[in-house]
CSV table of C-alpha atoms in Angstrom, one decimal:
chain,number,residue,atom,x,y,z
J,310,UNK,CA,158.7,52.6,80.7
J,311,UNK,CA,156.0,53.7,78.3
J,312,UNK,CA,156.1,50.4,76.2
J,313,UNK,CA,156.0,48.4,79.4
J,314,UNK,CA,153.2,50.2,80.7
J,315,UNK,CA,150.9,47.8,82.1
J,316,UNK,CA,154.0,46.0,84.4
J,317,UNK,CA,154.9,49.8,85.5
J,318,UNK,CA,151.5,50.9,86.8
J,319,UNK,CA,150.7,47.1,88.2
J,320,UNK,CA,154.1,47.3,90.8
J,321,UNK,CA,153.4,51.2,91.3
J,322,UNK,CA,149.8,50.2,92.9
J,323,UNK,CA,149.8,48.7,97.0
J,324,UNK,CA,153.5,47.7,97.3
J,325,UNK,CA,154.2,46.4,100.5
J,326,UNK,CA,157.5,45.9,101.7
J,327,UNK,CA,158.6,43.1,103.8
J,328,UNK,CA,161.0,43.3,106.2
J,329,UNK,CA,161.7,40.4,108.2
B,1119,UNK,CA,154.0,17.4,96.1
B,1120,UNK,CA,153.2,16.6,99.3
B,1121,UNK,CA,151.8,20.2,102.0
B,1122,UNK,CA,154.7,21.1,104.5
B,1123,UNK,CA,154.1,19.2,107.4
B,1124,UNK,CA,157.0,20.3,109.6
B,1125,UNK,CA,157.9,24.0,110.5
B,1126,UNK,CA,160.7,25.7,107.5
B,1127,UNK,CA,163.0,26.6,110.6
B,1128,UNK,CA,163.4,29.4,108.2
B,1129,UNK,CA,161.8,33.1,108.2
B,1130,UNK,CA,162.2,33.5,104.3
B,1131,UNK,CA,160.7,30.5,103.5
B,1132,UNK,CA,157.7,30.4,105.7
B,1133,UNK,CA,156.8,34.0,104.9
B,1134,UNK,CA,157.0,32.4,101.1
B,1135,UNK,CA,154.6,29.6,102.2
B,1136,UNK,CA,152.1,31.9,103.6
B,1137,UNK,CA,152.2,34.6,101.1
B,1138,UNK,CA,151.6,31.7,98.0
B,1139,UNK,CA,148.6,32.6,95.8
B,1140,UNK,CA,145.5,30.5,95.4
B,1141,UNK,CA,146.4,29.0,92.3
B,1142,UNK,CA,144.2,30.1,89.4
B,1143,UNK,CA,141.3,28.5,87.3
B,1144,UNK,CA,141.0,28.1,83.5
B,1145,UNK,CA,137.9,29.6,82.3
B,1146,UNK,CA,137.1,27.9,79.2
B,1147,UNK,CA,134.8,30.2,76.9
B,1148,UNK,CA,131.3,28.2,77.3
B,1149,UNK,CA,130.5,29.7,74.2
B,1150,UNK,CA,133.0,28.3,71.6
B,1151,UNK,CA,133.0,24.6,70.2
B,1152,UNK,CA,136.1,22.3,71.7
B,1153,UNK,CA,139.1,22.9,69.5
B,1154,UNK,CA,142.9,23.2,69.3
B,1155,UNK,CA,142.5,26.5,69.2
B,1156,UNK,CA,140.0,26.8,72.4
B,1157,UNK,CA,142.6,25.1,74.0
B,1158,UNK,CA,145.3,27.6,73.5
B,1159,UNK,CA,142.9,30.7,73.9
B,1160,UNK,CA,142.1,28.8,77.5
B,1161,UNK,CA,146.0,28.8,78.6
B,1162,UNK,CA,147.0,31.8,77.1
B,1163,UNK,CA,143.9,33.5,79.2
B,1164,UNK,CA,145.2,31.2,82.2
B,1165,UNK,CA,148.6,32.6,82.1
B,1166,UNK,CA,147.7,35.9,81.7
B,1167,UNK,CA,145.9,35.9,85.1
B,1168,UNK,CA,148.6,33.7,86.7
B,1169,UNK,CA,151.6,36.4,85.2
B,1170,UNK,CA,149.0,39.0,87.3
B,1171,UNK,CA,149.5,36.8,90.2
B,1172,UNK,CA,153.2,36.6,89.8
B,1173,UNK,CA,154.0,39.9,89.9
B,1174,UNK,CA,151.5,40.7,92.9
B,1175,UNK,CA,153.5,38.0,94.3
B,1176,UNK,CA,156.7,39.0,94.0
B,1177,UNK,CA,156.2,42.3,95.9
B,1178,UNK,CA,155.5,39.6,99.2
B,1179,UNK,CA,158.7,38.2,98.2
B,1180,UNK,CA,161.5,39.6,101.2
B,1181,UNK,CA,163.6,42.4,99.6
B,1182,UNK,CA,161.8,42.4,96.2
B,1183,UNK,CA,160.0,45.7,96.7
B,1184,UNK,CA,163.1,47.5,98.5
B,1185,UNK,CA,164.5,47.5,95.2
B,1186,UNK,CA,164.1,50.4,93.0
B,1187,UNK,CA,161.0,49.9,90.7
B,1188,UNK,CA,163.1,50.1,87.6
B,1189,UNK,CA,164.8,46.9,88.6
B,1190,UNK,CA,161.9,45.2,90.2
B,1191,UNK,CA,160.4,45.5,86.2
B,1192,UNK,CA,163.9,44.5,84.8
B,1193,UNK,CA,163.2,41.3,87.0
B,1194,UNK,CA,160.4,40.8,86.3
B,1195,UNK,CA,160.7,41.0,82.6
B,1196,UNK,CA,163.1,38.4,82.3
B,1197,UNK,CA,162.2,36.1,84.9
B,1198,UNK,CA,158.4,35.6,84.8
B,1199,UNK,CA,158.7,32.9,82.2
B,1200,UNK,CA,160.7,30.9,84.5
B,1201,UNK,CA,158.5,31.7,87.5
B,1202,UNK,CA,155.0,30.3,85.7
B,1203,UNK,CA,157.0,27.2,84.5
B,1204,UNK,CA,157.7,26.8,87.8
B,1205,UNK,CA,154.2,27.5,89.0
B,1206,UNK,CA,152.7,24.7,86.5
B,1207,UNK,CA,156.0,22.4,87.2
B,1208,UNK,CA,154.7,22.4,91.1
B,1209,UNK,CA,150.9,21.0,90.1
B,1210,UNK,CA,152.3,18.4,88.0
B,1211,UNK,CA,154.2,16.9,89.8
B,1212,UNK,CA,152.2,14.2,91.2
B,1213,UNK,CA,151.3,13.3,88.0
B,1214,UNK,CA,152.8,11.1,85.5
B,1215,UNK,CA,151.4,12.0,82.1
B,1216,UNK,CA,149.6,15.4,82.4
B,1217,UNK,CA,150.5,19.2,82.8
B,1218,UNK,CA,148.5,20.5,85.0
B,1219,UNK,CA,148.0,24.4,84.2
B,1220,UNK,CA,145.3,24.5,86.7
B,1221,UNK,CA,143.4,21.9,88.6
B,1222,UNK,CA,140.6,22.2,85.7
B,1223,UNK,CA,143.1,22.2,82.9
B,1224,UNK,CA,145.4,19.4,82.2
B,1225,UNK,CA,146.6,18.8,78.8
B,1226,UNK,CA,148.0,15.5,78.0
B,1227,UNK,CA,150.8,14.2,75.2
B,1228,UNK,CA,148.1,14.1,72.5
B,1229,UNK,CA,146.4,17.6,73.6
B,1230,UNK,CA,149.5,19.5,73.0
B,1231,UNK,CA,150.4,18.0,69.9
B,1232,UNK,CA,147.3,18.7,68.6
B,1233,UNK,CA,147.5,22.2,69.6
B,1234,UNK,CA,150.8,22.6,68.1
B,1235,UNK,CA,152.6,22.6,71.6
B,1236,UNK,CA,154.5,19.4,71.5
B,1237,UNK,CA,158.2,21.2,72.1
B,1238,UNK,CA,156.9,22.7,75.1
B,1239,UNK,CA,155.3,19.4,76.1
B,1240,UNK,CA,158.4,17.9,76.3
B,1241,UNK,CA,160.3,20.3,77.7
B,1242,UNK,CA,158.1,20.4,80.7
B,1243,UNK,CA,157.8,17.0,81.3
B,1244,UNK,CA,161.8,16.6,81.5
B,1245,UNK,CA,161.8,19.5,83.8
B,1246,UNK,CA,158.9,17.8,85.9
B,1247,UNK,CA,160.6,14.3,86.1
B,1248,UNK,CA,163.7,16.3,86.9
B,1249,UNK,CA,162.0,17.3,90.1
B,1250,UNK,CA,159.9,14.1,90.6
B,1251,UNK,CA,163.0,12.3,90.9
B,1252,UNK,CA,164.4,14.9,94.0
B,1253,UNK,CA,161.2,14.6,95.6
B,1254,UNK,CA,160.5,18.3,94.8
B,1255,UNK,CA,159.0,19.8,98.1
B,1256,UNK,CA,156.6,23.1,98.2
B,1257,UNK,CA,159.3,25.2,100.4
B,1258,UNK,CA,161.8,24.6,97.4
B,1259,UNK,CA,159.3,25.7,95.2
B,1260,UNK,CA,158.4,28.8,96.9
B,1261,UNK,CA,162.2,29.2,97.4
B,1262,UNK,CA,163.5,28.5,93.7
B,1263,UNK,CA,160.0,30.9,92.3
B,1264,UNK,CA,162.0,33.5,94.5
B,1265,UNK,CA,165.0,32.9,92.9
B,1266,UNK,CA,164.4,33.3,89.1
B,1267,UNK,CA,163.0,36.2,89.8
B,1268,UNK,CA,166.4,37.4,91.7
B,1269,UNK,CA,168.5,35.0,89.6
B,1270,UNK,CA,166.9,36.6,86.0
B,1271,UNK,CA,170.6,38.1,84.4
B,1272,UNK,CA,168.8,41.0,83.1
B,1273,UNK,CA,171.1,43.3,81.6
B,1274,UNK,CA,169.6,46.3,82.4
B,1275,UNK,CA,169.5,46.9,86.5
B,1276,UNK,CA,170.2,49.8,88.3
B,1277,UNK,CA,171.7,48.6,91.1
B,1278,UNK,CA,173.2,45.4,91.3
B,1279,UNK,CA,174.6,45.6,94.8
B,1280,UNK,CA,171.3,45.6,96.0
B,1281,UNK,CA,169.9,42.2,93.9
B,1282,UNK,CA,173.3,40.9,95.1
B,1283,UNK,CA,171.9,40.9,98.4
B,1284,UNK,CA,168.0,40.4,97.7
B,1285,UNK,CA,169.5,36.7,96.2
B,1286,UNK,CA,172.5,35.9,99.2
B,1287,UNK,CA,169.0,36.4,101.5
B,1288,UNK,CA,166.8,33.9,99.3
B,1289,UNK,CA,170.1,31.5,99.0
B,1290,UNK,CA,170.7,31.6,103.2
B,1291,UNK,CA,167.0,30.9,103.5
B,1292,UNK,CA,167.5,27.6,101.2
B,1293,UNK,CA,170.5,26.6,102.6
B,1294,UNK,CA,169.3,26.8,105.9
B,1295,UNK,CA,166.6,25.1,105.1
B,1296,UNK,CA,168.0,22.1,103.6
B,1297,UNK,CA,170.8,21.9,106.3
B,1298,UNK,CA,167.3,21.1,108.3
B,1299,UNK,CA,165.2,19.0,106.2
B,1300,UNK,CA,168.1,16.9,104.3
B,1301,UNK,CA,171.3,16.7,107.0
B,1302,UNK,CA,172.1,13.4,105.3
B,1303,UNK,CA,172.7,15.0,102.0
B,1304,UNK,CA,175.0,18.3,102.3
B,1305,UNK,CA,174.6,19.0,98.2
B,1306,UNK,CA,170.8,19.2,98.3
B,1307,UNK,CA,171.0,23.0,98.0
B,1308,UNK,CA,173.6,22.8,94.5
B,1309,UNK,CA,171.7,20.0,93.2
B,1310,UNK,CA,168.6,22.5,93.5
B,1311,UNK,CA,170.9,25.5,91.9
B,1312,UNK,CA,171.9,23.3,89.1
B,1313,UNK,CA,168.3,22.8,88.2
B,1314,UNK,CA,168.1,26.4,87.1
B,1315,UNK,CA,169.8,25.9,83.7
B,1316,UNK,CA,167.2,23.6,82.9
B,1317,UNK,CA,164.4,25.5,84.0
B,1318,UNK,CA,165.5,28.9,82.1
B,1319,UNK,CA,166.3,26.8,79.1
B,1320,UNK,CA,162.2,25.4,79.2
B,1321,UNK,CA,161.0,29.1,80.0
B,1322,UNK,CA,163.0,30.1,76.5
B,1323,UNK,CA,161.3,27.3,75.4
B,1324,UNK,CA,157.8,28.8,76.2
B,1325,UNK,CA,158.7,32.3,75.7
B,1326,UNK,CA,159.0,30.9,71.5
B,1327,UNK,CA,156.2,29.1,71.7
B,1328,UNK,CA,153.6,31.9,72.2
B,1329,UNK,CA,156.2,34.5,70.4
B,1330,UNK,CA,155.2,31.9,67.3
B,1331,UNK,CA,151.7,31.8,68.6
B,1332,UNK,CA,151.3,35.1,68.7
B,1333,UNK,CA,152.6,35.6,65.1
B,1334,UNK,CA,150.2,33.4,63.6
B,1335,UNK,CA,147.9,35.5,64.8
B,1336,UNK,CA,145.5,32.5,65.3
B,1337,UNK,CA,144.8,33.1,69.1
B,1338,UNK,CA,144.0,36.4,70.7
B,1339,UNK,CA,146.3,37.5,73.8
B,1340,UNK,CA,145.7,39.6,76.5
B,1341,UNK,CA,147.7,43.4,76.7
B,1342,UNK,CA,150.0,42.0,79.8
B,1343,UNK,CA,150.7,38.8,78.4
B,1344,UNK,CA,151.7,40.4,75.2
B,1345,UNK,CA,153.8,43.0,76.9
B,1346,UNK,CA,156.1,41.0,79.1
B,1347,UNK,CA,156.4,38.8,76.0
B,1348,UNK,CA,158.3,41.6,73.7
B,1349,UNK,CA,160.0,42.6,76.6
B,1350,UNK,CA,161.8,38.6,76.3
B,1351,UNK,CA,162.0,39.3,72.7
């Protein structure tokens, strides 16, 4: 997870799930 | 690629329509002289910003962000490749001769070879006419961009039950939709599957590319692209 930080924090921030 | 006319008939795939990013510009650094290597430094800072809009995107996508994050980034990493290939496959497909990475950057036969990317060049233009020749239509698109990200074989998920079931969804929503659009053709759906060999064999295809690009060292690359490019190596 630290080497791929910059993907980890990105989908950490605002995710909204969608439900339909 | 002609705008959907006609309602999807299908949830999935009009929730995919709506949520599909305004496609990105190339920003050309006003500053430095037209070269080969201003070309690549304008793509590689082009699909930087589009791999941003990717994986914004994919947490629209139905069922992406239900998944534990650890296997969200295990999709991610293998599949963005094949998502931006599909992303410039989509622009160019009303044209004959040009790839269109964004409506202000084309690059032609004689561009890429000059800028060392002749490989790709054809690799995406048999992908294109691949599609050109099905008549490509933007809910595939939206529907196969969904599915490399489902369909990405990464061998390091945490639950695979769950992206089981995040790809039956996206493969109802396709089938439903071409029972719909196509009646008169009942293999629509596996000719579209049996484009994906194709399309992940192009994406390795990039994916060397800029690996070689960026060993050269000859053009700079922004932290993200660089990133999800060791994770594909």
């Amino acid at each position: 997870k630290e080497k791929h930080k910059i993907l980890h924090r990105l989908l950490q921030n605002s995710s909204s799930p969608v439900d339909l | 690629y002609s705008s959907p006319t006609k309602p999807t008939g299908n949830k999935v795939i009009s929730h995919l329509l709506m949520m599909e990013p305004t496609p990105v510009c190339a920003m050309p650094d006003p500053t430095t002289p037209d070269s080969d290597i201003k070309t690549l430094m304008t793509l590689c800072d082009l699909l930087n910003r589009e791999l941003l809009v990717v994986i914004g995107w994919a947490k629209h996508i139905p069922g992406f962000s239900a998944l534990s994050l650890v296997d969200q980034m295990a999709l991610l990493q293998s599949g963005w490749m094949e998502a931006l290939i599909l992303v410039v496959v989509s622009r160019s497909l009303s044209f004959t001769e040009e790839l269109v990475f964004a409506g202000n950057f084309r690059l032609d036969r004689a561009q890429c070879r000059a800028a060392g990317l002749q490989d790709l060049y054809t690799a995406l233009k048999h992908l294109i006419s691949k599609y050109q020749q099905m008549h490509l239509s933007p809910e595939e698109v939206v529907t196969l961009k969904a599915m490399v990200l489902a369909n990405s074989d990464s061998g390091s998920v945490e639950n695979p039950e769950a992206i089981q079931q995040f790809q039956d969804v996206l493969h109802e929503a396709l089938q439903d939709f071409e029972t719909g659009r196509h009646p008169g053709d009942p293999h629509r759906t596996g000719k579209l599957l049996m484009t994906l060999p194709l399309l992940r064999q192009t994406a390795n295809r990039a994916v060397d590319t800029f690996c070689r690009l960026q060993l050269e060292g000859r053009v700079p690359m922004h932290k993200l692209f660089l990133e999800m490019l060791e994770a594909k190596m």
